[in-house]
């Protein structure tokens, strides 16, 4: 028997010998690739009369609760496919969240709904224990932690996060609640909406909050305290803060003068929160808004070990953030990055490998950052290691590719040449996972990202260019593609600096047609920006400012503290593409497997997608609803997935027998499904409405235009 940790038989053998290996064995076999490829529909649980908006397992996984537009909660036995109890909640609006209260013998269920109320139910006695009416907006999410049987938290579209203690229900009183833990209105402005929240399973002091903007906020709950607010009856003036008996009005007219500085009472303690955002979104969201496309966090959850935070961004993609080992966003590394004269203070930056996905550069010194943009200097040891591998003509002389990696790279180059860029990216992901230190793979994947040009692809290409350059500073194509990425991201001043460095570093290619064409485009864009912003031609972002056009909220309603937090936001670690999340604001994304080895998410096309986390590749697409899949809740201990959406049913998915029967629910061509969803996300809102009504609009929102010059130029986007 081959003794490897991945061997099922070896792990089973160890489990029989040592009881301590039982948990490890169970976790490793909970969800495997083989089980994922056998996943199919086991049962449809019928009993609701409306859309099923929320699902929740109890801790053991023996019960499943579902909440619906019919304002009822049903408790199911998922293994016998049996309805156990129907709770008439008393809500007068759609139920958006349901939770079992921990350590209650699965007898206490909490619900939040569109009627702005939270209700606590006794399942066995079929009675309502508490009704909390302290929110002034729809309650979108509830959260609990395993070791707190009396506490739960809520996120509401009134812009507040509230903490509820069943031992002291008087804290929540109608229009005068005193249990507000986070008030986004203080910092974002009077139109703030809290869309989702989650608590870390291993570090329950960490509270993550998503709002109607692309920023993810992670608070240290130990540094927060409950505050009082007064909600007026007329919602145009949405919220009054009660401090020392003198409420201060916050509305659209007075917000500019009433929002405090960081030292005033509304300011939160320093270090109590950290912001995360995909590096391209703060600026890109302005383009989205012109298309009536909003960005908001629709769901978030911590991974099994508490170090990863998965966020589904409505109107964009799914992002995974590492909250323990944070990554600074990248824009343009200073041109003297690998100049030996600048390495006197090389301890200011540390470069390390990250999940086999890309090179992470963590700023730990005095170089600092501005507007969330890292400006670091590479480690001198990295330069010396590179110089030993780079020949006089700029060829990388590191270790050769393994035969398996070389075969994948060759196949990826072939599908790239046939213009199947998604499949090329899929293959490059596999190769990079196997060989995370080869610059040619990052450079080639960057070329595929540039060609495909889905939402976030240009920024992903920029990150890959840095990864290639960090390993091989003489990677000609990576330098050129970096300039192109900066230009495509509208960071034109940095693009010109980068292209100037490219021309000085590779003078033989400075006069190439491709290089001259790019420089012409960059200078034209700088001239246009000069006309718009002034004689210096600098955007507000590059001046070190954060005005309204570069933020989600307008400058007169965004607090100084909020601007500071946003400017120091951390970047994402991994990105998952293929689904569409524009129609509903409750669409989930979850880890699947005890080690979080797979990612699952619903989509507006009625399918749900399964990605392999390590490579970010799509591994399965299954048809989960006739219209939209919103909810996906993995079973805590078994390879079972519960899903729901617009259909009034709950569907259970488990591995099916390997009997050769066709799975009618499987979407065979996942690349086509993902491409169609990308077009759907970029379609005109009227077109989206017609598509959701069943009309077929060929070419709607097409992103197939190719603006790259291609050809045989050595600085084109052809892979190496």
XYZ file of C-alpha atoms in Angstrom:
720
model
C 0.000 0.000 0.000
C 1.349 3.384 -0.968
C 1.499 5.558 2.125
C 0.383 8.971 0.997
C -1.876 11.378 2.836
C -4.193 11.437 -0.164
C -4.690 7.660 -0.185
C -8.199 6.745 0.887
C -7.186 3.261 2.035
C -4.185 4.537 3.977
C -6.307 7.155 5.769
C -8.931 4.510 6.528
C -6.211 2.239 7.907
C -4.914 5.036 10.135
C -8.432 5.770 11.324
C -8.843 2.187 12.509
C -5.526 2.344 14.419
C -5.800 5.822 15.914
C -8.989 7.486 17.050
C -7.305 10.879 16.654
C -7.293 10.444 12.871
C -11.064 10.079 12.676
C -11.754 13.792 12.215
C -9.006 14.177 9.632
C -10.272 11.150 7.726
C -13.845 12.430 7.787
C -12.810 15.883 6.593
C -10.686 14.522 3.747
C -13.505 12.291 2.484
C -16.428 14.658 3.090
C -16.401 16.067 -0.455
C -14.043 14.738 -3.129
C -13.639 15.311 -6.854
C -15.217 11.942 -7.561
C -18.282 12.794 -5.476
C -18.573 16.193 -7.136
C -18.636 14.602 -10.595
C -21.390 12.227 -9.440
C -23.523 14.972 -7.894
C -27.134 14.850 -9.051
C -30.673 15.637 -7.957
C -31.860 13.356 -5.152
C -35.175 14.931 -4.162
C -37.462 17.941 -4.414
C -39.058 19.008 -1.132
C -42.479 20.491 -1.819
C -44.553 22.467 0.669
C -43.950 26.169 0.023
C -46.203 28.410 -2.048
C -43.621 31.035 -2.992
C -39.963 31.616 -3.750
C -37.683 29.961 -1.195
C -35.296 32.722 -0.124
C -33.256 31.117 2.652
C -32.038 27.757 3.925
C -30.311 26.706 7.142
C -29.016 23.407 8.523
C -28.954 22.632 12.196
C -25.529 21.927 13.681
C -25.713 18.133 13.207
C -27.247 18.322 9.751
C -30.296 16.286 10.771
C -32.725 19.137 10.075
C -33.111 21.695 7.298
C -35.132 24.900 7.673
C -36.418 26.906 4.706
C -38.034 30.367 4.582
C -40.212 31.616 1.751
C -42.233 34.434 0.250
C -45.276 32.620 1.659
C -44.025 33.910 5.086
C -43.749 30.360 6.400
C -40.782 28.370 7.648
C -40.703 24.634 7.065
C -38.473 22.247 8.992
C -37.520 19.157 6.958
C -35.981 15.763 7.563
C -33.546 15.821 4.615
C -32.781 12.101 4.683
C -36.380 10.915 4.650
C -37.484 13.874 2.481
C -40.226 14.551 4.996
C -41.898 17.757 6.154
C -41.663 17.804 9.952
C -43.128 21.155 10.922
C -44.628 24.250 9.334
C -44.155 27.506 11.231
C -46.600 30.306 10.529
C -44.196 33.080 11.366
C -46.545 36.041 11.558
C -44.362 38.049 9.186
C -46.135 40.264 6.669
C -43.243 40.325 4.191
C -40.944 37.884 2.420
C -38.676 35.923 4.744
C -35.034 36.556 3.824
C -33.139 34.778 6.599
C -33.672 31.841 8.955
C -31.341 30.416 11.619
C -31.383 27.723 14.278
C -30.323 29.252 17.577
C -27.264 27.345 18.921
C -27.584 25.062 21.943
C -31.381 25.220 21.857
C -31.900 21.539 21.034
C -32.928 22.771 17.572
C -36.125 24.089 19.110
C -35.587 27.845 18.647
C -35.575 29.394 15.164
C -35.006 33.066 14.329
C -36.391 34.700 11.170
C -35.852 38.083 9.516
C -38.116 39.470 6.823
C -39.106 42.289 4.519
C -41.551 43.642 7.115
C -38.458 44.921 9.001
C -39.169 42.550 11.893
C -37.228 39.727 13.529
C -39.186 36.931 15.194
C -38.008 34.184 17.532
C -40.019 30.957 17.354
C -40.441 27.919 19.599
C -40.763 25.047 17.138
C -42.287 22.427 19.459
C -44.739 24.747 21.175
C -45.543 26.498 17.876
C -45.430 29.926 19.488
C -43.579 33.184 18.982
C -41.207 33.969 21.840
C -40.076 37.453 20.762
C -40.914 40.028 18.129
C -38.228 42.674 17.513
C -39.390 45.734 15.575
C -36.318 47.905 15.991
C -35.149 47.863 12.345
C -36.423 50.487 9.902
C -35.510 48.557 6.748
C -35.830 45.058 5.366
C -33.896 42.501 7.412
C -31.673 40.701 4.895
C -29.414 38.442 6.964
C -29.074 36.913 10.425
C -25.936 35.430 11.971
C -25.152 33.233 14.981
C -22.043 31.721 16.562
C -21.897 28.202 18.063
C -20.867 29.191 21.587
C -23.416 32.004 22.063
C -26.890 30.493 22.636
C -28.506 33.788 23.584
C -27.006 36.099 20.965
C -27.625 36.705 17.277
C -26.953 39.542 14.853
C -28.866 41.121 11.980
C -28.119 43.165 8.849
C -30.814 45.486 7.563
C -31.333 47.857 4.671
C -31.698 50.671 7.218
C -27.881 50.603 7.230
C -27.408 49.079 10.683
C -26.004 45.904 12.204
C -27.794 45.052 15.433
C -26.915 42.668 18.250
C -29.734 40.859 20.028
C -29.450 39.306 23.488
C -32.500 37.251 24.432
C -31.596 37.757 28.085
C -32.098 41.496 27.656
C -34.766 42.018 24.988
C -35.451 45.525 26.285
C -32.377 46.735 24.387
C -34.520 46.652 21.259
C -37.465 48.980 21.639
C -39.372 50.138 18.582
C -37.993 53.411 17.222
C -35.401 53.740 20.022
C -33.138 50.667 19.851
C -29.969 50.643 21.923
C -28.434 47.560 20.350
C -26.817 49.022 17.208
C -23.334 47.576 16.816
C -22.466 49.166 13.433
C -24.231 52.122 11.849
C -23.151 52.481 8.216
C -25.144 55.701 7.911
C -22.510 57.414 10.031
C -19.871 56.781 7.375
C -21.416 55.978 3.991
C -24.318 58.408 4.177
C -28.086 58.317 4.533
C -28.591 55.794 1.728
C -26.440 53.067 3.287
C -27.851 49.542 3.233
C -26.444 46.536 5.053
C -26.989 43.550 2.757
C -25.290 40.650 4.522
C -23.128 39.654 7.469
C -21.307 36.622 8.808
C -19.264 35.605 11.830
C -15.991 33.684 11.792
C -16.559 30.122 13.118
C -13.162 29.928 14.823
C -12.763 33.596 15.715
C -16.286 34.753 16.607
C -15.008 38.213 17.425
C -14.650 38.815 13.663
C -17.797 40.239 12.105
C -17.880 40.681 8.317
C -20.412 43.083 6.811
C -21.442 43.676 3.191
C -23.301 46.761 2.009
C -24.627 48.361 -1.170
C -21.084 49.000 -2.399
C -18.176 46.716 -3.380
C -16.341 47.069 -0.045
C -16.176 44.253 2.500
C -15.827 45.313 6.124
C -14.371 43.015 8.796
C -14.891 44.348 12.333
C -13.326 43.220 15.580
C -16.447 42.922 17.698
C -14.425 43.232 20.905
C -13.701 46.867 20.033
C -17.330 47.763 19.362
C -20.121 48.580 21.752
C -23.870 48.851 21.288
C -25.202 52.341 20.656
C -28.632 53.894 20.597
C -30.396 55.277 17.552
C -33.750 56.828 16.840
C -35.533 55.965 13.614
C -37.966 58.671 12.535
C -41.360 57.684 11.226
C -40.724 59.539 7.932
C -37.934 57.660 6.224
C -36.637 60.505 3.955
C -34.727 61.592 7.055
C -33.672 58.094 7.863
C -31.740 58.083 11.073
C -30.939 60.079 14.182
C -28.036 59.185 16.451
C -28.770 59.431 20.140
C -25.752 60.539 22.132
C -25.939 62.231 25.525
C -29.608 62.992 25.081
C -29.263 65.279 22.049
C -30.040 63.530 18.754
C -28.219 64.660 15.618
C -30.115 64.462 12.350
C -28.459 62.790 9.399
C -30.130 63.448 6.061
C -29.156 64.227 2.501
C -29.278 67.966 3.092
C -27.266 68.154 6.285
C -25.027 65.129 5.973
C -21.995 67.114 4.864
C -21.913 69.297 7.963
C -23.184 66.721 10.432
C -20.821 63.875 9.618
C -18.007 64.063 12.182
C -14.277 63.938 11.879
C -12.414 60.866 13.079
C -12.053 62.301 16.597
C -15.769 62.949 17.101
C -18.319 60.725 18.758
C -19.433 58.795 15.679
C -15.882 57.700 14.946
C -15.074 54.061 15.665
C -11.925 53.030 17.548
C -8.740 52.890 15.500
C -8.003 49.395 14.263
C -11.526 48.068 14.835
C -12.191 47.396 11.132
C -10.344 46.375 7.987
C -11.680 46.883 4.476
C -11.323 44.541 1.518
C -12.146 45.164 -2.145
C -11.095 43.820 -5.526
C -8.398 46.253 -6.657
C -10.156 47.377 -9.854
C -13.651 47.936 -8.445
C -13.357 51.347 -6.728
C -12.805 52.966 -10.118
C -14.636 50.464 -12.298
C -17.898 50.896 -10.427
C -18.290 54.336 -11.972
C -18.485 52.728 -15.416
C -21.000 50.223 -14.082
C -23.230 52.933 -12.675
C -23.437 54.600 -16.061
C -24.975 51.331 -17.281
C -27.414 51.263 -14.322
C -25.460 48.371 -12.912
C -24.936 48.455 -9.162
C -22.367 46.656 -7.048
C -23.299 45.188 -3.684
C -22.315 42.251 -1.513
C -25.167 39.748 -1.676
C -23.596 37.060 0.510
C -20.426 36.335 2.461
C -19.121 33.477 4.554
C -15.909 32.531 6.336
C -14.054 29.367 5.360
C -13.706 26.341 7.669
C -10.414 27.553 9.186
C -11.614 31.147 9.577
C -8.781 32.640 7.521
C -10.673 32.989 4.225
C -13.707 35.127 3.469
C -15.808 34.351 0.392
C -17.910 37.214 -0.996
C -20.466 37.196 -3.808
C -20.504 40.683 -5.352
C -23.791 41.505 -7.050
C -23.088 42.849 -10.533
C -19.593 41.326 -10.613
C -17.738 38.140 -9.663
C -17.075 36.052 -6.557
C -13.954 36.946 -4.578
C -12.040 35.154 -1.860
C -10.114 37.337 0.598
C -7.420 36.112 2.963
C -8.160 37.925 6.229
C -5.107 36.496 7.999
C -2.427 37.066 5.356
C -3.675 40.182 3.624
C -2.723 41.335 0.132
C -2.246 44.954 -0.906
C -3.832 45.930 -4.238
C -1.503 46.470 -7.194
C -1.441 49.262 -9.695
C 2.055 50.151 -10.802
C 5.240 49.200 -9.000
C 7.800 51.990 -9.050
C 9.980 51.758 -12.139
C 13.191 51.336 -10.160
C 11.819 48.118 -8.698
C 14.800 45.994 -9.687
C 17.458 48.686 -9.726
C 20.196 47.568 -7.372
C 20.719 51.129 -6.176
C 17.301 51.111 -4.508
C 17.796 48.038 -2.383
C 19.415 49.663 0.620
C 16.089 49.365 2.472
C 14.958 46.110 0.926
C 13.426 44.907 4.206
C 10.490 47.162 3.430
C 8.934 44.456 1.279
C 8.554 40.733 1.457
C 7.587 38.665 -1.577
C 6.169 35.217 -1.057
C 4.187 32.671 -2.971
C 0.445 32.579 -2.458
C -1.661 29.440 -2.955
C 0.184 28.667 -6.175
C -1.867 31.422 -7.768
C 0.371 34.459 -7.955
C 3.162 36.258 -6.168
C 2.114 38.204 -3.122
C 4.015 41.360 -2.195
C 3.237 42.459 1.320
C 4.216 45.957 2.355
C 5.596 45.846 5.871
C 7.742 48.947 6.000
C 7.685 52.666 5.434
C 7.059 52.748 1.702
C 3.332 52.950 2.381
C 0.470 53.178 -0.018
C -1.867 55.815 -1.420
C -5.500 55.273 -2.355
C -5.142 51.557 -1.796
C -2.272 51.306 -4.291
C 0.877 49.558 -3.186
C 4.232 51.173 -3.904
C 6.849 48.693 -2.825
C 10.442 47.874 -3.677
C 11.405 44.304 -4.453
C 13.608 42.325 -2.151
C 17.277 42.338 -3.117
C 17.513 38.583 -2.579
C 14.837 38.186 -5.227
C 16.917 40.258 -7.655
C 20.005 38.158 -7.100
C 18.050 34.944 -7.632
C 16.589 36.344 -10.834
C 19.906 37.559 -12.215
C 21.336 34.067 -11.958
C 18.474 32.719 -14.062
C 18.265 35.392 -16.741
C 20.647 35.344 -19.688
C 22.021 38.292 -21.644
C 19.174 38.174 -24.175
C 16.485 38.138 -21.503
C 15.706 34.412 -21.610
C 14.709 32.772 -18.337
C 17.098 29.939 -17.410
C 15.262 28.573 -14.360
C 14.291 24.948 -13.883
C 12.694 23.354 -16.967
C 9.008 22.583 -17.126
C 7.921 19.178 -15.923
C 6.605 17.003 -18.766
C 3.043 17.154 -17.419
C 3.201 20.944 -17.090
C 4.746 21.283 -20.536
C 1.936 19.203 -22.029
C -0.734 21.363 -20.392
C 1.027 24.546 -21.501
C 1.226 23.269 -25.068
C -2.464 22.422 -25.087
C -3.300 25.834 -23.564
C -1.326 27.607 -26.293
C -3.214 25.640 -28.922
C -6.660 26.578 -27.621
C -5.462 30.168 -27.229
C -4.572 30.246 -30.924
C -8.058 28.913 -31.700
C -9.428 31.888 -29.679
C -10.921 29.726 -26.939
C -9.585 31.988 -24.221
C -11.669 30.598 -21.348
C -10.367 27.103 -21.978
C -6.823 28.455 -22.249
C -7.206 30.141 -18.854
C -8.591 26.881 -17.463
C -5.469 25.019 -18.603
C -3.041 27.725 -17.459
C -4.728 27.582 -14.032
C -3.956 23.878 -13.867
C -0.360 24.393 -14.914
C 0.214 27.227 -12.435
C -1.234 25.107 -9.641
C 1.343 22.429 -10.512
C 4.262 24.845 -11.091
C 3.586 28.163 -9.309
C 7.047 29.654 -9.932
C 7.213 29.689 -13.740
C 6.876 33.198 -15.220
C 5.936 31.964 -18.697
C 2.689 30.537 -17.328
C 1.683 33.818 -15.684
C 2.589 35.753 -18.806
C 0.534 33.463 -21.018
C -2.456 33.558 -18.707
C -2.257 37.357 -18.697
C -2.468 37.286 -22.498
C -5.579 35.088 -22.301
C -7.175 37.393 -19.728
C -6.535 40.401 -21.959
C -8.140 38.659 -24.914
C -11.169 37.329 -23.033
C -11.809 40.642 -21.237
C -14.521 39.556 -18.816
C -15.263 41.696 -15.769
C -12.086 41.814 -13.694
C -9.936 40.078 -16.312
C -7.752 43.115 -17.028
C -6.866 43.550 -13.370
C -6.214 39.793 -13.080
C -3.892 40.104 -16.095
C -2.089 42.982 -14.375
C -1.510 40.816 -11.310
C -0.184 38.016 -13.504
C 2.211 40.409 -15.218
C 3.630 41.349 -11.831
C 3.938 37.682 -10.908
C 5.920 36.996 -14.088
C 8.151 40.054 -13.636
C 8.800 39.244 -9.970
C 10.346 35.949 -11.082
C 11.856 37.086 -14.391
C 12.529 40.806 -14.706
C 13.517 40.304 -18.356
C 10.131 38.895 -19.362
C 9.573 41.197 -22.343
C 5.921 40.377 -22.963
C 4.986 40.727 -19.298
C 6.398 44.275 -19.238
C 4.477 45.253 -22.357
C 1.249 43.602 -21.224
C 1.579 45.422 -17.907
C 1.530 48.756 -19.731
C -1.468 47.597 -21.739
C -3.302 46.512 -18.580
C -2.715 49.881 -16.938
C -4.054 51.607 -20.042
C -7.146 49.394 -20.215
C -7.814 50.102 -16.531
C -7.685 53.876 -17.299
C -4.563 54.320 -15.158
C -3.007 56.168 -18.059
C -0.244 58.123 -16.293
C 1.086 54.878 -14.829
C 0.675 53.208 -18.233
C 2.896 55.838 -19.843
C 5.533 55.434 -17.121
C 5.435 51.674 -17.581
C 5.711 51.908 -21.367
C 8.604 54.356 -21.057
C 10.400 51.866 -18.807
C 9.655 49.103 -21.322
C 11.192 51.113 -24.179
C 14.333 51.856 -22.191
C 14.639 48.264 -21.023
C 13.994 46.740 -24.449
C 15.171 49.382 -26.986
C 15.069 46.912 -29.890
C 11.267 46.840 -29.655
C 10.659 50.515 -28.833
C 9.968 51.368 -32.481
C 7.668 48.408 -33.134
C 4.262 49.181 -34.588
C 2.459 47.675 -31.591
C 4.457 49.721 -29.099
C 3.968 52.965 -31.010
C 0.231 52.324 -31.360
C -0.127 51.764 -27.612
C 1.849 54.915 -26.811
C -0.360 56.904 -29.162
C -3.491 55.612 -27.427
C -2.071 56.345 -23.976
C -1.113 59.906 -24.840
C -4.544 60.506 -26.361
C -6.167 59.297 -23.158
C -3.911 61.531 -21.050
C -4.834 64.505 -23.211
C -8.534 63.717 -22.784
C -8.073 63.488 -19.028
C -6.217 66.805 -19.048
C -9.230 68.381 -20.705
C -11.525 66.883 -18.059
C -9.510 67.348 -14.870
C -7.204 70.270 -15.492
C -3.813 71.223 -16.775
C -1.896 68.619 -14.799
C -3.926 65.838 -16.410
C -3.998 63.886 -13.169
C -7.071 62.072 -11.992
C -8.277 62.659 -8.451
C -7.013 59.183 -7.588
C -3.472 59.913 -8.704
C -3.464 63.190 -6.799
C -3.970 61.278 -3.566
C -7.604 62.372 -3.238
C -10.752 60.298 -2.920
C -13.619 62.427 -4.298
C -17.066 61.180 -5.093
C -16.482 60.087 -8.695
C -13.956 57.511 -7.439
C -16.126 56.317 -4.573
C -19.477 54.601 -4.195
C -20.874 57.430 -2.113
C -20.594 61.128 -2.809
C -17.856 63.024 -1.013
C -20.328 65.133 0.987
C -21.921 61.997 2.524
C -18.798 59.876 3.025
C -17.041 60.418 6.327
C -13.330 61.075 6.502
C -12.949 57.857 8.460
C -14.712 55.919 5.700
C -12.437 57.421 3.051
C -9.413 56.420 5.125
C -10.636 52.858 5.490
C -11.340 52.577 1.770
C -7.954 53.964 0.807
C -6.246 51.194 2.777
C -8.473 48.336 1.615
C -6.849 44.967 0.959
C -7.070 43.062 -2.316
C -8.601 39.692 -3.124
C -6.758 36.381 -3.180
C -8.817 34.319 -5.650
C -11.584 35.070 -8.146
C -14.349 32.794 -9.416
C -16.120 33.571 -12.704
C -18.948 32.061 -14.690
C -22.163 32.751 -12.812
C -24.402 35.825 -13.187
C -25.537 37.835 -10.176
C -27.562 40.885 -11.230
C -31.262 40.136 -10.757
C -31.567 39.303 -7.035
C -29.683 40.632 -4.017
C -29.754 37.451 -1.923
C -27.612 35.228 -4.144
C -25.246 33.075 -2.137
C -21.781 31.582 -2.574
C -20.461 28.949 -0.194
C -17.542 26.681 0.583
C -18.310 23.019 -0.161
C -16.314 20.438 1.762
C -14.936 20.313 5.294
C -11.690 21.859 4.064
C -13.453 24.319 1.753
C -11.955 22.646 -1.307
C -14.851 23.598 -3.609
C -16.896 26.766 -4.141
C -20.603 26.747 -5.070
C -22.833 29.629 -6.177
C -26.185 30.178 -7.851
C -26.837 32.125 -11.024
C -29.498 34.156 -12.813
C -29.631 31.566 -15.594
C -31.168 28.954 -13.275
C -27.919 27.021 -12.846
C -25.468 26.644 -10.012
C -21.730 26.476 -10.536
C -19.089 24.428 -8.727
C -15.463 25.585 -8.819
C -12.303 23.905 -7.604
C -10.889 26.393 -5.131
C -7.222 25.573 -5.709
C -7.332 26.321 -9.457
C -10.516 28.499 -9.617
C -11.677 26.271 -12.502
C -15.323 25.374 -13.090
C -15.786 21.631 -12.535
C -19.591 21.238 -12.776
C -22.630 23.267 -13.804
C -26.058 21.902 -12.858
C -29.548 23.164 -13.589
C -31.028 24.022 -10.187
C -34.111 26.137 -10.925
C -36.408 27.111 -13.752
C -35.421 30.766 -13.286
C -32.778 31.692 -10.682
C -30.782 29.798 -8.055
C -30.319 31.988 -4.979
C -29.480 29.721 -2.049
C -26.927 26.930 -1.695
C -26.321 25.391 1.717
C -23.805 22.520 1.938
C -24.551 19.862 4.530
C -22.183 20.169 7.508
C -20.971 16.533 7.541
C -22.253 14.748 4.401
C -21.765 15.315 0.684
C -25.198 16.849 0.249
C -26.193 20.259 -1.099
C -29.519 22.011 -0.562
C -30.535 24.645 -3.130
C -33.502 26.933 -3.720
C -34.551 29.894 -5.804
C -37.631 31.167 -7.596
C -39.294 27.735 -7.737
C -41.384 26.971 -4.605
C -39.310 23.863 -3.807
C -36.112 22.910 -2.019
C -33.812 20.617 -4.000
C -31.356 18.177 -2.452
C -28.258 17.087 -4.380
C -26.135 14.045 -3.530
C -23.681 11.762 -5.379
C -25.602 9.420 -7.656
C -24.798 5.798 -8.533
C -22.265 5.242 -11.288
C -24.764 3.372 -13.443
C -24.101 5.148 -16.729
C -27.410 7.011 -16.727
C -27.436 10.511 -18.164
C -27.767 13.406 -15.729
C -30.465 15.567 -17.311
C -29.632 18.402 -14.919
C -26.020 18.755 -16.043
C -24.971 21.644 -18.284
C -22.459 19.978 -20.568
C -20.618 23.005 -21.972
C -19.682 25.057 -18.924
C -17.618 27.497 -21.018
C -20.649 28.448 -23.105
C -22.775 28.835 -19.963
C -20.154 31.057 -18.348
C -19.767 33.180 -21.500
C -23.537 33.632 -21.781
C -23.679 34.742 -18.156
C -20.934 37.293 -18.735
C -22.954 38.747 -21.618
C -26.040 38.767 -19.423
C -24.211 40.755 -16.736
C -23.161 43.355 -19.286
C -26.484 43.540 -21.105
C -28.730 46.582 -21.062
C -31.183 46.430 -18.104
C -34.120 46.288 -20.516
C -32.478 43.375 -22.311
C -31.942 41.604 -18.986
C -35.628 42.045 -18.160
C -36.629 40.572 -21.521
C -34.189 37.678 -21.084
C -35.660 36.911 -17.649
C -39.119 36.906 -19.266
C -37.941 34.200 -21.637
C -37.014 36.179 -24.740
C -33.827 35.276 -26.620
C -31.726 38.238 -27.718
C -28.719 37.004 -29.720
C -25.690 39.240 -29.348
C -27.053 41.154 -26.373
C -24.224 42.577 -24.331
C -21.623 40.841 -26.457
C -18.066 41.165 -25.271
C -16.532 39.463 -28.251
C -14.860 42.568 -29.641
C -11.093 42.198 -29.890
C -9.136 45.399 -29.496
C -5.699 43.808 -29.360
C -3.437 44.040 -32.350
C -2.404 40.365 -32.229
C -0.171 39.406 -35.137
C 3.381 38.183 -34.907
C 4.823 41.151 -33.046
C 7.040 40.056 -30.146
C 5.066 42.319 -27.822
C 1.607 41.152 -28.850
C -0.697 39.065 -26.667
C 0.280 35.750 -28.215
C 1.329 33.206 -25.558
C 4.940 32.139 -25.217
